[in-house]
PDB file of C-alpha atoms in Angstrom:
ATOM      1  CA  MET A 183     127.240 -46.293  54.890  1.00 58.00           C
ATOM      2  CA  SER A 184     125.792 -48.816  57.307  1.00 82.00           C
ATOM      3  CA  ILE A 185     122.291 -49.106  58.692  1.00 89.00           C
ATOM      4  CA  LEU A 186     123.512 -48.054  62.151  1.00 88.00           C
ATOM      5  CA  MET A 187     125.122 -44.891  60.797  1.00 89.00           C
ATOM      6  CA  ILE A 188     121.928 -43.988  58.974  1.00 91.00           C
ATOM      7  CA  ALA A 189     119.942 -44.708  62.144  1.00 93.00           C
ATOM      8  CA  VAL A 190     122.153 -42.381  64.202  1.00 92.00           C
ATOM      9  CA  TYR A 191     121.773 -39.642  61.587  1.00 95.00           C
ATOM     10  CA  ALA A 192     118.001 -40.096  61.301  1.00 96.00           C
ATOM     11  CA  VAL A 193     117.252 -40.330  65.023  1.00 96.00           C
ATOM     12  CA  GLY A 194     119.694 -37.530  65.835  1.00 95.00           C
ATOM     13  CA  ALA A 195     118.262 -35.211  63.188  1.00 96.00           C
ATOM     14  CA  LEU A 196     114.663 -35.896  64.209  1.00 97.00           C
ATOM     15  CA  THR A 197     115.550 -35.334  67.863  1.00 96.00           C
ATOM     16  CA  ALA A 198     117.297 -32.071  66.968  1.00 96.00           C
ATOM     17  CA  LEU A 199     114.261 -30.876  65.010  1.00 97.00           C
ATOM     18  CA  LEU A 200     111.915 -31.841  67.839  1.00 96.00           C
ATOM     19  CA  ALA A 201     114.130 -30.093  70.393  1.00 96.00           C
ATOM     20  CA  LEU A 202     114.305 -27.024  68.160  1.00 96.00           C
ATOM     21  CA  TYR A 203     110.497 -26.958  68.029  1.00 96.00           C
ATOM     22  CA  TYR A 204     110.258 -27.296  71.819  1.00 95.00           C
ATOM     23  CA  THR A 205     112.816 -24.532  72.320  1.00 95.00           C
ATOM     24  CA  ALA A 206     111.145 -22.183  69.829  1.00 95.00           C
ATOM     25  CA  LYS A 207     107.719 -22.749  71.406  1.00 94.00           C
ATOM     26  CA  ASP A 208     109.142 -22.209  74.914  1.00 92.00           C
ATOM     27  CA  LEU A 209     108.246 -25.747  76.026  1.00 92.00           C
ATOM     28  CA  ALA A 210     109.977 -27.786  78.679  1.00 90.00           C
ATOM     29  CA  ALA A 211     111.227 -31.254  77.761  1.00 91.00           C
ATOM     30  CA  ASP A 212     108.520 -33.862  78.233  1.00 91.00           C
ATOM     31  CA  PHE A 213     108.538 -37.644  77.883  1.00 94.00           C
ATOM     32  CA  VAL A 214     108.459 -37.406  74.084  1.00 95.00           C
ATOM     33  CA  LEU A 215     111.620 -35.307  73.864  1.00 94.00           C
ATOM     34  CA  LEU A 216     113.345 -37.202  76.659  1.00 95.00           C
ATOM     35  CA  GLY A 217     112.450 -40.473  74.953  1.00 95.00           C
ATOM     36  CA  ALA A 218     113.856 -39.204  71.669  1.00 96.00           C
ATOM     37  CA  CYS A 219     117.110 -38.381  73.442  1.00 95.00           C
ATOM     38  CA  ALA A 220     117.119 -41.855  74.996  1.00 96.00           C
ATOM     39  CA  LEU A 221     116.595 -43.328  71.527  1.00 96.00           C
ATOM     40  CA  VAL A 222     119.670 -41.450  70.302  1.00 96.00           C
ATOM     41  CA  LEU A 223     121.595 -43.068  73.148  1.00 96.00           C
ATOM     42  CA  LEU A 224     120.263 -46.527  72.300  1.00 96.00           C
ATOM     43  CA  VAL A 225     121.196 -46.279  68.615  1.00 96.00           C
ATOM     44  CA  TRP A 226     124.629 -44.900  69.515  1.00 94.00           C
ATOM     45  CA  LEU A 227     125.227 -47.789  71.929  1.00 94.00           C
ATOM     46  CA  LEU A 228     124.259 -50.287  69.238  1.00 94.00           C
ATOM     47  CA  GLU A 229     126.752 -48.707  66.871  1.00 90.00           C
ATOM     48  CA  THR A 230     129.392 -48.614  69.610  1.00 89.00           C
ATOM     49  CA  GLY A 231     128.896 -52.314  70.231  1.00 89.00           C
ATOM     50  CA  ALA A 232     129.198 -53.080  66.514  1.00 86.00           C
ATOM     51  CA  LEU A 233     132.380 -50.999  66.239  1.00 82.00           C
ATOM     52  CA  ALA A 234     133.872 -52.656  69.328  1.00 81.00           C
ATOM     53  CA  LEU A 235     133.114 -56.106  67.912  1.00 83.00           C
ATOM     54  CA  ARG A 236     134.712 -55.129  64.621  1.00 78.00           C
ATOM     55  CA  ASP A 237     137.775 -53.860  66.494  1.00 75.00           C
ATOM     56  CA  LEU A 238     138.017 -57.092  68.480  1.00 78.00           C
ATOM     57  CA  GLY A 239     137.636 -59.057  65.248  1.00 74.00           C
ATOM     58  CA  GLY A 240     140.835 -57.669  63.787  1.00 71.00           C
ATOM     59  CA  GLY A 241     140.038 -54.118  62.718  1.00 65.00           C
ATOM     60  CA  THR A 242     142.940 -51.716  62.885  1.00 67.00           C
ATOM     61  CA  VAL A 243     142.550 -48.578  64.929  1.00 66.00           C
ATOM     62  CA  GLY A 244     145.026 -45.824  64.165  1.00 68.00           C
ATOM     63  CA  ASP A 245     144.278 -43.898  67.329  1.00 71.00           C
ATOM     64  CA  PRO A 246     142.260 -46.003  69.773  1.00 75.00           C
ATOM     65  CA  VAL A 247     142.198 -43.282  72.431  1.00 82.00           C
ATOM     66  CA  THR A 248     140.442 -40.876  70.085  1.00 81.00           C
ATOM     67  CA  LEU A 249     138.057 -43.538  68.770  1.00 80.00           C
ATOM     68  CA  TYR A 250     136.996 -44.784  72.174  1.00 84.00           C
ATOM     69  CA  GLY A 251     136.941 -41.222  73.497  1.00 87.00           C
ATOM     70  CA  TYR A 252     134.408 -40.340  70.797  1.00 86.00           C
ATOM     71  CA  LEU A 253     132.372 -43.454  71.560  1.00 88.00           C
ATOM     72  CA  LEU A 254     132.388 -42.720  75.298  1.00 92.00           C
ATOM     73  CA  THR A 255     131.489 -39.067  74.725  1.00 91.00           C
ATOM     74  CA  GLY A 256     128.612 -40.153  72.512  1.00 92.00           C
ATOM     75  CA  ALA A 257     127.367 -42.433  75.289  1.00 94.00           C
ATOM     76  CA  VAL A 258     127.604 -39.803  78.028  1.00 95.00           C
ATOM     77  CA  LEU A 259     126.125 -36.831  76.144  1.00 95.00           C
ATOM     78  CA  PRO A 260     122.530 -38.106  75.823  1.00 95.00           C
ATOM     79  CA  ILE A 261     122.529 -39.096  79.492  1.00 95.00           C
ATOM     80  CA  ALA A 262     123.575 -35.547  80.376  1.00 95.00           C
ATOM     81  CA  GLY A 263     120.911 -34.165  78.028  1.00 94.00           C
ATOM     82  CA  ILE A 264     118.201 -36.249  79.682  1.00 94.00           C
ATOM     83  CA  TRP A 265     119.432 -35.177  83.105  1.00 95.00           C
ATOM     84  CA  LEU A 266     119.356 -31.515  82.109  1.00 92.00           C
ATOM     85  CA  GLY A 267     115.968 -31.925  80.419  1.00 91.00           C
ATOM     86  CA  VAL A 268     114.488 -33.355  83.603  1.00 92.00           C
ATOM     87  CA  GLY A 269     116.212 -30.892  85.912  1.00 91.00           C
ATOM     88  CA  GLU A 270     115.625 -27.717  83.930  1.00 87.00           C
ATOM     89  CA  ARG A 271     111.876 -27.327  83.489  1.00 88.00           C
ATOM     90  CA  THR A 272     112.107 -24.389  81.089  1.00 89.00           C
ATOM     91  CA  ARG A 273     112.955 -24.056  77.418  1.00 90.00           C
ATOM     92  CA  TRP A 274     116.627 -24.353  78.350  1.00 93.00           C
ATOM     93  CA  GLY A 275     116.214 -28.035  79.136  1.00 92.00           C
ATOM     94  CA  SER A 276     114.947 -28.491  75.578  1.00 94.00           C
ATOM     95  CA  ALA A 277     117.812 -26.352  74.290  1.00 95.00           C
ATOM     96  CA  ALA A 278     120.278 -28.620  76.087  1.00 95.00           C
ATOM     97  CA  ILE A 279     118.784 -31.641  74.318  1.00 95.00           C
ATOM     98  CA  LEU A 280     119.053 -29.731  71.032  1.00 96.00           C
ATOM     99  CA  ALA A 281     122.753 -29.138  71.685  1.00 96.00           C
ATOM    100  CA  VAL A 282     123.215 -32.827  72.528  1.00 96.00           C
ATOM    101  CA  ALA A 283     121.461 -33.982  69.343  1.00 96.00           C
ATOM    102  CA  VAL A 284     123.506 -31.670  67.115  1.00 96.00           C
ATOM    103  CA  THR A 285     126.720 -32.732  68.840  1.00 95.00           C
ATOM    104  CA  MET A 286     125.810 -36.385  68.299  1.00 94.00           C
ATOM    105  CA  LEU A 287     125.390 -35.690  64.585  1.00 94.00           C
ATOM    106  CA  VAL A 288     128.849 -34.108  64.474  1.00 93.00           C
ATOM    107  CA  LEU A 289     130.363 -37.045  66.373  1.00 90.00           C
ATOM    108  CA  GLN A 290     128.763 -39.434  63.894  1.00 91.00           C
ATOM    109  CA  LEU A 291     130.060 -37.380  60.990  1.00 90.00           C
ATOM    110  CA  ARG A 292     133.609 -37.504  62.354  1.00 86.00           C
ATOM    111  CA  LEU A 293     133.585 -41.176  63.348  1.00 83.00           C
ATOM    112  CA  PRO A 294     134.380 -42.636  59.887  1.00 81.00           C
ATOM    113  CA  GLN A 295     137.144 -40.062  59.492  1.00 79.00           C
ATOM    114  CA  ILE A 296     138.755 -41.203  62.740  1.00 74.00           C
ATOM    115  CA  TRP A 297     138.445 -44.903  62.068  1.00 72.00           C
ATOM    116  CA  ALA A 298     138.540 -45.719  58.377  1.00 66.00           C
ATOM    117  CA  GLY A 299     138.323 -49.422  59.259  1.00 57.00           C
ATOM    118  CA  GLY A 300     134.876 -48.827  60.691  1.00 52.00           C
ATOM    119  CA  PHE A 301     131.721 -48.105  58.766  1.00 53.00           C
ATOM    120  CA  ALA A 302     133.296 -45.729  56.238  1.00 44.00           C
TER     121      ALA A 302
END
């Protein structure tokens, strides 16, 4: 398991817990929660860049459409979560970020299964 995988798990889990707290306390997303979601995006993009460099360096991808589809989905989801968190000023904006964080954890869990040449 690489440092970037651990970082995605750690930041994603902490963001999910924070979003769960905000949702349970009926709080709208503020700069702390939005920043946590942005941090998930940043760590995901770092991992995406590392995986792309490994692919360009001779890694074999069994199904590149699925791999890059996962990577693109993981890049778009936090942006959508931030957009919803800013636009929806109720607990549902926080709930959207919670859904994004949990989905990012699932994407990260599936990534080594899709591309065994990656960080598995």
